[in-house]
Amino acid sequence: TEFFNNESVPLRPYVGDWLNTAGEVNGFFKPNPGIGEAITGQDGPAMGWFAEPTIDGADRFEYGYVPEEQAKFQPAAHPFHVGSYVTVSGVTIILHDILAIAALIGFPSPFEVGAGESSTYTRHFVVGDGMGNATVELSNAITESNTGTVQGCVTVGGIPTPSAKVTVGNLDASGDIDDVLAHFVTDATGCYAGEVEVPEEAGELYGAAAAKLGVLYEGGTEVPPVTTFELHPAGDVEVLDFALPASGTLRVEVSDETGVAIPARVTVVGFDPSPEPTRLGTALPTFGQSTLGLFHDVNDRLSFGVVAFDYTGADGISEFRIEPGSYHVYVSRGTEYSAWSTLLPPISGPIAVGGGAVTSLEATIARVVDTPGFVSSDFHVHGIVSPDSQVSDANRVKQFAGEGVENIVATDHHVHKDYLPAIADEGLSGWVSGTVGEEITTFDYGHFNSYPVTIDPSVPSGGSTDWGVAAPPGRDFPSYGTYNLPPEGVWNLATTNAQSTPATTVQVNHIDSHFEPLKIDTSQVPPRDDSSADDRLARRLDPASPPLGELFFPFPALELWNGYNRNHQSEFLDERIGIWMNLLDQDISTTAIADTDTHTFRNLRTAGARSWTAASPWTDTPAALDPAEVAAAVDAGRAVGGQGVYVQARLLADDGSGAVASLEHEGSTRVASAGGDVTLEIRVQSPAWAEWDTIEIYSNSGGNVSSVPVDASKPYLYTANPLEVLSEGDCDPSTTDGIDAGDFDIEVTDDFPGIAGTERWEATVTRSYTGLSADTWFVAVVKGSDGRCAPMFPIYPADLDPGTNPTLPDLVDGNVGEGGVMALGFTNALYYQN
């Protein structure tokens, strides 16, 4: 790359490259650290990416980036002057000749281009054959290093195996592999070959080890045995073969209560007999410390207690490799379905998977939660066209179908994407549909999802929304009078551009990243921001327009809850719910949304929060789903959210009129009642694996503002105090006679007594409110109490406490008070109108 300077003064820009994997790669390889995102590094940032086929014999590929020896355009006057990189979520920023941390704190660039002069630096891009070592070999060629060859084959149970991993590296004091120097993926014949740099001094030993997912290490050990060898002199050849023991195969066939094959998730619970050896990588304050693997990228890792999982397709069949051992197996399909497991009759215990054998199971699950007139959606989904996601379309639609979500709203960063073709290709149109959307991703004051939108096939992005405002090259900076659109401008552009539709709506995502940086105080009447002119400039916003204090815009929807684990639930309840309720107190009607913001696959974030929106009766199936109707339901506040529980509410006038406010498609979310007397009716349902015992009612009844600031360090974030807290008593629905002294009883119903595990928990609770003299809103929140109710492991497997679950029986004993994800659900607001 050559840089010219036509200005009259020298230029000192930061220069480098922005790399994105842009594919379903499963490995990031940086020689010397290891496999996975090291976050930051230095000293010649040669790096590679490779595919890790999950099907033997599948197509492989690899590519890599190698800079030539760091060119010194001026002497290295400071130790900060060294090439470096930062990698986060699949996006890599490479800086020429300066440490990334130095650039972040403003250290001047050593790259200088004199007035009227030019400067050049060179880097190489390599495309390999999928063996996994092309980056290392190109780097060795550029540096003219002496190399030797390492080659061999890998067998599993005596049979050559494709897509096995072989890692070569330096040895630490204990004889284990420390820094990874080379990495190989076996070809269709089960063999590999490649170059490794020969040490300068004779006698220096290397180590090599092999692995394959679902297969024990050599000798059946928990830690991979390391084969030591020496390469000397240049041109030496070392033959290293590895014999891994035979793996087992788990085959599961899943059907529903009618006997029809159904998409579902198969989860294997236990302890991995061949865990991935890991080491800590570098750290950055914002992103924490990285973890690297010896064979695989562990950035997107399985939760504790989960050994493996897979999704059935439209045929209801899952079959995959697994290490021989003792496990429990669960089959699930999200909140609306029961869960089958080997804990249930007729198995009633763990299964033994043998090496070289196929273990076959048949599982039946049933739809036990009734959601008439409502369809489930995930309103925040990332896939392979997002720069920070590596999940293919086929895997993404198969995953959502298996989790029971009926509508995937594609919200990739500045790309319009349609999942319907992939859904059709996978034969899943009967179970899941799709909506085209976009995440408008400002880097300065939050993200916004717009949906439904159309696709412009003439541009790679499909027609993304330019929140940064078009400007001539080099002039899109505040110093030249070019600013980001303010929030209202984002709304206007998103709903009126060429790819919007009459139904397009916009939600504010992870709302703390919007209200806090813009200093919007929703407790003020009306809501206003505390941003100064300098604050605005720091956010690349016009300091003069709109007037100071007027950055707040009433978007129709707020993403209160995004995610899948305990921390995400805490963000919703402890930092965001009060922002929403501050707006409700001022009769600013905005809809609360629950979704996942999923970018990953293996950590099962996709099996997280979701929203159900009202639909007309003829669209209460995925095949007939109308994206415009879903968006209209969001705009109207006709939605409920949950993870494990499904909660609905109605507000009934107690004046004999029969008037009702509900979240259903027909009717109104507002009701009037002579005398101000109303009854709030709350109905809760869940499969038996999602335990709950508490109903909280929030309201501005009596004119009391329900929200409270989180703390002084977060002045624009709010939690809320409920008007009433109702308890079942002990999270044990078998006590239904009032002995548990609860405020309500949970009824256990089984509509399919011939199918094991199909019980449903449900309750209908009513509360009367009299003499309301002002407009009043009501919201219901349902949850399972930590320490009384069991977490939802492994349907939602995150956050289980390893310390209290050292054995397989411990993992499946209910885990009360041992971490895990608790059941949680909420309604949107219903209104008494004075």
mmCIF file of C-alpha atoms in Angstrom, residues 177-510:
data_model
loop_
_atom_site.group_PDB
_atom_site.id
_atom_site.type_symbol
_atom_site.label_atom_id
_atom_site.label_comp_id
_atom_site.label_asym_id
_atom_site.label_seq_id
_atom_site.Cartn_x
_atom_site.Cartn_y
_atom_site.Cartn_z
ATOM 1 C CA ILE A 177 2.871 -27.493 24.744
ATOM 2 C CA ASP A 178 3.171 -23.803 25.526
ATOM 3 C CA ASP A 179 3.145 -21.468 22.508
ATOM 4 C CA VAL A 180 1.585 -22.953 19.380
ATOM 5 C CA LEU A 181 3.945 -22.703 16.404
ATOM 6 C CA ALA A 182 2.033 -24.679 13.779
ATOM 7 C CA HIS A 183 -1.401 -26.171 13.411
ATOM 8 C CA PHE A 184 -2.761 -28.775 11.007
ATOM 9 C CA VAL A 185 -6.172 -30.162 9.953
ATOM 10 C CA THR A 186 -6.127 -33.634 8.430
ATOM 11 C CA ASP A 187 -7.392 -34.039 4.877
ATOM 12 C CA ALA A 188 -9.894 -36.513 3.437
ATOM 13 C CA THR A 189 -7.352 -39.344 3.842
ATOM 14 C CA GLY A 190 -6.795 -38.507 7.506
ATOM 15 C CA CYS A 191 -3.268 -37.221 6.877
ATOM 16 C CA TYR A 192 -1.435 -33.904 7.158
ATOM 17 C CA ALA A 193 1.913 -32.354 6.226
ATOM 18 C CA GLY A 194 3.505 -28.943 6.602
ATOM 19 C CA GLU A 195 6.503 -26.853 7.467
ATOM 20 C CA VAL A 196 7.770 -25.831 10.894
ATOM 21 C CA GLU A 197 10.626 -23.439 11.544
ATOM 22 C CA VAL A 198 13.816 -25.232 12.567
ATOM 23 C CA PRO A 199 15.333 -23.917 15.827
ATOM 24 C CA GLU A 200 18.622 -22.083 15.606
ATOM 25 C CA GLU A 201 20.217 -24.387 18.159
ATOM 26 C CA ALA A 202 20.389 -28.164 17.880
ATOM 27 C CA GLY A 203 18.712 -30.204 20.597
ATOM 28 C CA GLU A 204 15.688 -27.977 21.120
ATOM 29 C CA LEU A 205 12.599 -30.155 21.414
ATOM 30 C CA TYR A 206 9.148 -29.514 19.997
ATOM 31 C CA GLY A 207 5.898 -31.089 21.158
ATOM 32 C CA ALA A 208 2.948 -32.349 19.096
ATOM 33 C CA ALA A 209 -0.521 -33.565 20.053
ATOM 34 C CA ALA A 210 -3.735 -34.541 18.253
ATOM 35 C CA ALA A 211 -7.463 -34.171 18.896
ATOM 36 C CA LYS A 212 -10.875 -34.502 17.309
ATOM 37 C CA LEU A 213 -14.195 -33.263 18.624
ATOM 38 C CA GLY A 214 -16.187 -36.045 20.236
ATOM 39 C CA VAL A 215 -13.132 -38.317 20.494
ATOM 40 C CA LEU A 216 -10.909 -39.162 23.478
ATOM 41 C CA TYR A 217 -7.230 -38.226 23.404
ATOM 42 C CA GLU A 218 -4.589 -40.873 22.747
ATOM 43 C CA GLY A 219 -4.683 -43.510 25.445
ATOM 44 C CA GLY A 220 -8.102 -42.277 26.649
ATOM 45 C CA THR A 221 -6.482 -39.704 28.910
ATOM 46 C CA GLU A 222 -8.072 -36.443 30.082
ATOM 47 C CA VAL A 223 -5.007 -34.462 28.959
ATOM 48 C CA PRO A 224 -3.582 -35.007 25.459
ATOM 49 C CA PRO A 225 -0.243 -36.854 25.540
ATOM 50 C CA VAL A 226 2.538 -34.804 23.973
ATOM 51 C CA THR A 227 4.915 -36.423 21.501
ATOM 52 C CA THR A 228 8.331 -34.748 21.631
ATOM 53 C CA PHE A 229 10.610 -34.501 18.630
ATOM 54 C CA GLU A 230 13.538 -32.557 17.240
ATOM 55 C CA LEU A 231 13.858 -30.874 13.843
ATOM 56 C CA HIS A 232 17.464 -30.314 12.833
ATOM 57 C CA PRO A 233 18.930 -29.436 10.403
ATOM 58 C CA ALA A 234 16.849 -27.572 7.806
ATOM 59 C CA GLY A 235 14.994 -29.939 5.532
ATOM 60 C CA ASP A 236 14.571 -32.568 8.221
ATOM 61 C CA VAL A 237 11.345 -34.618 8.059
ATOM 62 C CA GLU A 238 9.545 -35.912 11.154
ATOM 63 C CA VAL A 239 6.733 -38.450 10.779
ATOM 64 C CA LEU A 240 4.184 -38.234 13.602
ATOM 65 C CA ASP A 241 1.152 -40.522 13.548
ATOM 66 C CA PHE A 242 -1.561 -40.397 16.190
ATOM 67 C CA ALA A 243 -3.977 -43.171 17.130
ATOM 68 C CA LEU A 244 -7.094 -41.900 18.916
ATOM 69 C CA PRO A 245 -9.508 -44.425 20.473
ATOM 70 C CA ALA A 246 -12.870 -45.200 18.928
ATOM 71 C CA SER A 247 -15.625 -42.714 19.652
ATOM 72 C CA GLY A 248 -19.256 -43.392 20.335
ATOM 73 C CA THR A 249 -22.235 -42.198 18.326
ATOM 74 C CA LEU A 250 -25.448 -40.831 19.801
ATOM 75 C CA ARG A 251 -28.556 -41.015 17.624
ATOM 76 C CA VAL A 252 -31.791 -39.414 18.818
ATOM 77 C CA GLU A 253 -35.149 -39.405 17.035
ATOM 78 C CA VAL A 254 -37.621 -36.754 18.241
ATOM 79 C CA SER A 255 -41.365 -36.548 17.644
ATOM 80 C CA ASP A 256 -44.199 -34.451 19.061
ATOM 81 C CA GLU A 257 -47.369 -35.517 20.852
ATOM 82 C CA THR A 258 -48.963 -36.486 17.530
ATOM 83 C CA GLY A 259 -46.050 -38.710 16.529
ATOM 84 C CA VAL A 260 -44.737 -36.270 13.894
ATOM 85 C CA ALA A 261 -40.988 -35.599 13.621
ATOM 86 C CA ILE A 262 -40.113 -32.175 14.978
ATOM 87 C CA PRO A 263 -37.101 -29.829 15.182
ATOM 88 C CA ALA A 264 -35.602 -29.849 18.676
ATOM 89 C CA ARG A 265 -32.368 -29.551 20.631
ATOM 90 C CA VAL A 266 -30.550 -32.609 21.977
ATOM 91 C CA THR A 267 -28.356 -31.725 24.979
ATOM 92 C CA VAL A 268 -25.834 -34.095 26.533
ATOM 93 C CA VAL A 269 -25.239 -33.390 30.233
ATOM 94 C CA GLY A 270 -22.120 -34.536 32.027
ATOM 95 C CA PHE A 271 -18.399 -33.882 32.077
ATOM 96 C CA ASP A 272 -16.166 -33.793 29.020
ATOM 97 C CA PRO A 273 -13.699 -36.693 29.292
ATOM 98 C CA SER A 274 -11.316 -34.890 26.902
ATOM 99 C CA PRO A 275 -11.604 -31.177 27.757
ATOM 100 C CA GLU A 276 -9.856 -28.594 25.631
ATOM 101 C CA PRO A 277 -6.497 -27.542 27.141
ATOM 102 C CA THR A 278 -6.584 -23.772 27.505
ATOM 103 C CA ARG A 279 -4.266 -20.945 28.465
ATOM 104 C CA LEU A 280 -4.884 -17.295 29.237
ATOM 105 C CA GLY A 281 -4.131 -14.788 26.505
ATOM 106 C CA THR A 282 -3.817 -11.051 26.678
ATOM 107 C CA ALA A 283 -6.296 -8.637 28.212
ATOM 108 C CA LEU A 284 -7.801 -5.248 27.510
ATOM 109 C CA PRO A 285 -9.738 -3.336 30.184
ATOM 110 C CA THR A 286 -12.920 -3.091 28.113
ATOM 111 C CA PHE A 287 -12.993 -6.690 26.919
ATOM 112 C CA GLY A 288 -11.325 -8.597 29.772
ATOM 113 C CA GLN A 289 -8.865 -11.462 29.366
ATOM 114 C CA SER A 290 -8.875 -13.815 26.438
ATOM 115 C CA THR A 291 -8.714 -17.593 26.628
ATOM 116 C CA LEU A 292 -6.919 -19.629 23.967
ATOM 117 C CA GLY A 293 -7.244 -23.295 23.081
ATOM 118 C CA LEU A 294 -4.635 -25.814 22.061
ATOM 119 C CA PHE A 295 -6.768 -27.256 19.250
ATOM 120 C CA HIS A 296 -9.994 -25.229 19.012
ATOM 121 C CA ASP A 297 -11.198 -21.664 19.416
ATOM 122 C CA VAL A 298 -12.979 -21.567 22.791
ATOM 123 C CA ASN A 299 -14.352 -18.044 22.424
ATOM 124 C CA ASP A 300 -17.835 -19.501 21.827
ATOM 125 C CA ARG A 301 -17.797 -22.313 24.354
ATOM 126 C CA LEU A 302 -20.271 -24.743 25.866
ATOM 127 C CA SER A 303 -21.733 -23.984 29.270
ATOM 128 C CA PHE A 304 -20.537 -25.907 32.311
ATOM 129 C CA GLY A 305 -22.300 -29.262 32.585
ATOM 130 C CA VAL A 306 -22.984 -29.538 28.845
ATOM 131 C CA VAL A 307 -20.755 -31.981 26.977
ATOM 132 C CA ALA A 308 -22.373 -31.607 23.553
ATOM 133 C CA PHE A 309 -25.564 -30.585 21.822
ATOM 134 C CA ASP A 310 -27.093 -30.825 18.390
ATOM 135 C CA TYR A 311 -30.296 -29.825 16.609
ATOM 136 C CA THR A 312 -32.571 -32.156 14.747
ATOM 137 C CA GLY A 313 -33.825 -30.964 11.418
ATOM 138 C CA ALA A 314 -37.237 -31.332 9.855
ATOM 139 C CA ASP A 315 -36.750 -35.111 10.038
ATOM 140 C CA GLY A 316 -36.443 -35.018 13.833
ATOM 141 C CA ILE A 317 -33.126 -36.894 13.767
ATOM 142 C CA SER A 318 -29.804 -35.956 15.354
ATOM 143 C CA GLU A 319 -26.674 -38.094 15.125
ATOM 144 C CA PHE A 320 -23.199 -37.051 16.291
ATOM 145 C CA ARG A 321 -19.908 -38.288 17.726
ATOM 146 C CA ILE A 322 -19.408 -38.342 21.462
ATOM 147 C CA GLU A 323 -16.694 -39.689 23.741
ATOM 148 C CA PRO A 324 -17.484 -42.989 25.484
ATOM 149 C CA GLY A 325 -18.846 -42.299 28.951
ATOM 150 C CA SER A 326 -21.876 -41.921 31.185
ATOM 151 C CA TYR A 327 -24.308 -39.082 30.454
ATOM 152 C CA HIS A 328 -27.826 -37.778 30.753
ATOM 153 C CA VAL A 329 -29.582 -36.659 27.582
ATOM 154 C CA TYR A 330 -32.289 -33.980 27.348
ATOM 155 C CA VAL A 331 -34.517 -33.055 24.419
ATOM 156 C CA SER A 332 -36.217 -29.648 24.414
ATOM 157 C CA ARG A 333 -37.828 -27.054 22.176
ATOM 158 C CA GLY A 334 -37.999 -23.860 24.211
ATOM 159 C CA THR A 335 -40.655 -22.384 26.473
ATOM 160 C CA GLU A 336 -43.758 -23.776 24.798
ATOM 161 C CA TYR A 337 -42.685 -27.437 24.943
ATOM 162 C CA SER A 338 -42.059 -30.092 27.540
ATOM 163 C CA ALA A 339 -38.595 -31.579 27.945
ATOM 164 C CA TRP A 340 -37.718 -35.255 27.621
ATOM 165 C CA SER A 341 -34.727 -36.696 29.469
ATOM 166 C CA THR A 342 -33.091 -39.944 30.460
ATOM 167 C CA LEU A 343 -34.188 -39.148 34.022
ATOM 168 C CA LEU A 344 -37.760 -40.054 32.985
ATOM 169 C CA PRO A 345 -39.234 -43.530 32.633
ATOM 170 C CA PRO A 346 -38.557 -45.917 31.117
ATOM 171 C CA ILE A 347 -34.809 -45.119 31.272
ATOM 172 C CA SER A 348 -34.750 -43.287 34.643
ATOM 173 C CA GLY A 349 -30.987 -43.021 34.787
ATOM 174 C CA PRO A 350 -27.833 -42.147 32.894
ATOM 175 C CA ILE A 351 -26.929 -43.852 29.645
ATOM 176 C CA ALA A 352 -23.569 -45.437 28.825
ATOM 177 C CA VAL A 353 -22.106 -44.533 25.447
ATOM 178 C CA GLY A 354 -19.622 -47.115 24.221
ATOM 179 C CA GLY A 355 -16.690 -46.698 21.866
ATOM 180 C CA GLY A 356 -17.403 -47.855 18.346
ATOM 181 C CA ALA A 357 -21.114 -48.272 19.114
ATOM 182 C CA VAL A 358 -24.278 -46.355 18.230
ATOM 183 C CA THR A 359 -26.508 -45.456 21.179
ATOM 184 C CA SER A 360 -30.060 -44.833 19.932
ATOM 185 C CA LEU A 361 -32.812 -42.987 21.805
ATOM 186 C CA GLU A 362 -36.388 -42.083 20.963
ATOM 187 C CA ALA A 363 -37.836 -38.953 22.577
ATOM 188 C CA THR A 364 -41.315 -37.442 22.566
ATOM 189 C CA ILE A 365 -42.000 -33.855 23.571
ATOM 190 C CA ALA A 366 -45.343 -32.068 23.604
ATOM 191 C CA ARG A 367 -46.541 -28.506 23.260
ATOM 192 C CA VAL A 368 -47.756 -27.805 26.775
ATOM 193 C CA VAL A 369 -47.986 -23.982 26.817
ATOM 194 C CA ASP A 370 -50.922 -22.532 24.924
ATOM 195 C CA THR A 371 -50.291 -19.160 23.202
ATOM 196 C CA PRO A 372 -53.387 -18.597 21.012
ATOM 197 C CA GLY A 373 -53.237 -15.426 18.972
ATOM 198 C CA PHE A 374 -49.538 -14.816 19.715
ATOM 199 C CA VAL A 375 -46.363 -15.681 17.774
ATOM 200 C CA SER A 376 -42.873 -15.827 19.227
ATOM 201 C CA SER A 377 -40.042 -13.786 17.729
ATOM 202 C CA ASP A 378 -36.432 -13.025 18.372
ATOM 203 C CA PHE A 379 -36.111 -9.370 17.404
ATOM 204 C CA HIS A 380 -32.312 -9.224 17.569
ATOM 205 C CA VAL A 381 -30.445 -11.877 15.586
ATOM 206 C CA HIS A 382 -26.985 -11.798 14.017
ATOM 207 C CA GLY A 383 -25.619 -14.237 11.468
ATOM 208 C CA ILE A 384 -22.836 -14.637 9.018
ATOM 209 C CA VAL A 385 -23.256 -11.267 7.285
ATOM 210 C CA SER A 386 -22.583 -9.415 10.540
ATOM 211 C CA PRO A 387 -18.856 -8.753 10.915
ATOM 212 C CA ASP A 388 -18.930 -10.057 14.494
ATOM 213 C CA SER A 389 -20.828 -13.300 13.871
ATOM 214 C CA GLN A 390 -19.714 -16.528 12.204
ATOM 215 C CA VAL A 391 -22.964 -18.526 12.168
ATOM 216 C CA SER A 392 -24.117 -19.758 8.762
ATOM 217 C CA ASP A 393 -27.687 -19.304 7.584
ATOM 218 C CA ALA A 394 -28.318 -23.062 7.671
ATOM 219 C CA ASN A 395 -27.120 -23.405 11.251
ATOM 220 C CA ARG A 396 -28.962 -20.283 12.381
ATOM 221 C CA VAL A 397 -32.391 -21.335 11.066
ATOM 222 C CA LYS A 398 -31.938 -24.899 12.303
ATOM 223 C CA GLN A 399 -31.064 -23.564 15.752
ATOM 224 C CA PHE A 400 -34.075 -21.269 16.013
ATOM 225 C CA ALA A 401 -36.444 -23.953 14.754
ATOM 226 C CA GLY A 402 -35.041 -26.269 17.410
ATOM 227 C CA GLU A 403 -35.579 -23.625 20.109
ATOM 228 C CA GLY A 404 -39.225 -23.140 19.159
ATOM 229 C CA VAL A 405 -38.950 -19.544 17.902
ATOM 230 C CA GLU A 406 -41.464 -18.857 15.143
ATOM 231 C CA ASN A 407 -40.015 -15.662 13.642
ATOM 232 C CA ILE A 408 -36.346 -14.753 13.153
ATOM 233 C CA VAL A 409 -35.858 -11.005 12.742
ATOM 234 C CA ALA A 410 -32.512 -10.649 10.960
ATOM 235 C CA THR A 411 -30.785 -7.591 12.424
ATOM 236 C CA ASP A 412 -27.239 -7.767 11.156
ATOM 237 C CA HIS A 413 -25.001 -4.739 11.460
ATOM 238 C CA HIS A 414 -25.853 -2.565 8.449
ATOM 239 C CA VAL A 415 -26.929 -5.452 6.233
ATOM 240 C CA HIS A 416 -30.464 -6.367 5.165
ATOM 241 C CA LYS A 417 -30.817 -10.142 5.304
ATOM 242 C CA ASP A 418 -33.616 -12.618 4.539
ATOM 243 C CA TYR A 419 -33.617 -16.052 6.213
ATOM 244 C CA LEU A 420 -36.599 -17.365 4.251
ATOM 245 C CA PRO A 421 -34.480 -19.024 1.496
ATOM 246 C CA ALA A 422 -32.399 -20.891 4.104
ATOM 247 C CA ILE A 423 -35.557 -21.878 5.978
ATOM 248 C CA ALA A 424 -36.997 -23.325 2.782
ATOM 249 C CA ASP A 425 -33.730 -25.107 1.905
ATOM 250 C CA GLU A 426 -33.714 -26.811 5.310
ATOM 251 C CA GLY A 427 -37.370 -27.838 4.998
ATOM 252 C CA LEU A 428 -38.293 -25.832 8.104
ATOM 253 C CA SER A 429 -41.020 -23.552 6.728
ATOM 254 C CA GLY A 430 -43.639 -25.298 8.844
ATOM 255 C CA TRP A 431 -41.868 -24.335 12.069
ATOM 256 C CA VAL A 432 -40.123 -20.994 11.577
ATOM 257 C CA SER A 433 -40.369 -17.862 9.435
ATOM 258 C CA GLY A 434 -38.215 -14.782 8.953
ATOM 259 C CA THR A 435 -38.346 -10.990 8.821
ATOM 260 C CA VAL A 436 -35.821 -8.736 7.097
ATOM 261 C CA GLY A 437 -34.362 -6.130 9.441
ATOM 262 C CA GLU A 438 -31.179 -4.225 10.210
ATOM 263 C CA GLU A 439 -29.208 -3.133 13.250
ATOM 264 C CA ILE A 440 -28.317 0.524 12.759
ATOM 265 C CA THR A 441 -25.025 0.523 14.617
ATOM 266 C CA THR A 442 -23.788 3.898 15.738
ATOM 267 C CA PHE A 443 -20.453 3.751 17.512
ATOM 268 C CA ASP A 444 -21.292 6.723 19.688
ATOM 269 C CA TYR A 445 -24.745 6.525 21.241
ATOM 270 C CA GLY A 446 -26.296 3.099 20.841
ATOM 271 C CA HIS A 447 -27.790 0.667 18.356
ATOM 272 C CA PHE A 448 -31.257 0.556 16.796
ATOM 273 C CA ASN A 449 -33.134 -2.273 15.104
ATOM 274 C CA SER A 450 -35.453 -1.448 12.234
ATOM 275 C CA TYR A 451 -37.912 -4.009 10.800
ATOM 276 C CA PRO A 452 -39.481 -4.999 8.500
ATOM 277 C CA VAL A 453 -37.433 -3.592 5.629
ATOM 278 C CA THR A 454 -36.793 -4.588 2.044
ATOM 279 C CA ILE A 455 -33.593 -5.589 0.279
ATOM 280 C CA ASP A 456 -31.844 -3.614 -2.455
ATOM 281 C CA PRO A 457 -30.055 -6.349 -4.447
ATOM 282 C CA SER A 458 -27.868 -3.802 -6.253
ATOM 283 C CA VAL A 459 -25.651 -3.110 -3.235
ATOM 284 C CA PRO A 460 -23.774 -5.545 -0.990
ATOM 285 C CA SER A 461 -25.461 -4.290 2.185
ATOM 286 C CA GLY A 462 -28.941 -4.711 0.767
ATOM 287 C CA GLY A 463 -29.559 -1.006 1.429
ATOM 288 C CA SER A 464 -28.307 -0.110 4.901
ATOM 289 C CA THR A 465 -29.163 3.068 6.831
ATOM 290 C CA ASP A 466 -26.459 5.768 6.839
ATOM 291 C CA TRP A 467 -26.758 7.205 10.328
ATOM 292 C CA GLY A 468 -23.380 8.926 9.843
ATOM 293 C CA VAL A 469 -24.690 11.102 6.958
ATOM 294 C CA ALA A 470 -23.021 10.990 3.554
ATOM 295 C CA ALA A 471 -20.053 13.315 3.025
ATOM 296 C CA PRO A 472 -17.155 13.621 0.546
ATOM 297 C CA PRO A 473 -14.234 11.273 1.279
ATOM 298 C CA GLY A 474 -12.147 12.588 4.127
ATOM 299 C CA ARG A 475 -14.782 15.149 5.091
ATOM 300 C CA ASP A 476 -17.080 13.015 7.253
ATOM 301 C CA PHE A 477 -15.815 14.466 10.529
ATOM 302 C CA PRO A 478 -17.278 17.004 12.968
ATOM 303 C CA SER A 479 -14.328 19.293 12.256
ATOM 304 C CA TYR A 480 -15.730 19.651 8.722
ATOM 305 C CA GLY A 481 -19.312 20.142 9.930
ATOM 306 C CA THR A 482 -20.441 16.552 9.346
ATOM 307 C CA TYR A 483 -22.218 14.971 12.312
ATOM 308 C CA ASN A 484 -24.086 11.805 13.188
ATOM 309 C CA LEU A 485 -27.823 11.987 12.927
ATOM 310 C CA PRO A 486 -29.460 12.630 16.303
ATOM 311 C CA PRO A 487 -31.897 9.951 17.588
ATOM 312 C CA GLU A 488 -34.909 11.572 15.924
ATOM 313 C CA GLY A 489 -32.952 11.692 12.671
ATOM 314 C CA VAL A 490 -32.232 7.974 12.921
ATOM 315 C CA TRP A 491 -35.949 7.311 13.326
ATOM 316 C CA ASN A 492 -36.868 9.528 10.386
ATOM 317 C CA LEU A 493 -34.274 7.998 8.083
ATOM 318 C CA ALA A 494 -35.022 4.400 9.101
ATOM 319 C CA THR A 495 -38.746 4.793 8.469
ATOM 320 C CA THR A 496 -38.590 6.832 5.252
ATOM 321 C CA ASN A 497 -35.584 5.564 3.286
ATOM 322 C CA ALA A 498 -35.840 3.537 0.100
ATOM 323 C CA GLN A 499 -35.793 0.183 1.900
ATOM 324 C CA SER A 500 -38.321 1.005 4.618
ATOM 325 C CA THR A 501 -41.953 -0.110 4.441
ATOM 326 C CA PRO A 502 -45.166 1.503 5.711
ATOM 327 C CA ALA A 503 -44.915 -0.872 8.689
ATOM 328 C CA THR A 504 -41.244 -0.266 9.566
ATOM 329 C CA THR A 505 -40.698 0.290 13.259
ATOM 330 C CA VAL A 506 -37.556 0.951 15.296
ATOM 331 C CA GLN A 507 -36.470 -0.306 18.710
ATOM 332 C CA VAL A 508 -33.623 1.026 20.858
ATOM 333 C CA ASN A 509 -31.303 -1.860 21.652
ATOM 334 C CA HIS A 510 -29.650 -2.610 25.035
#
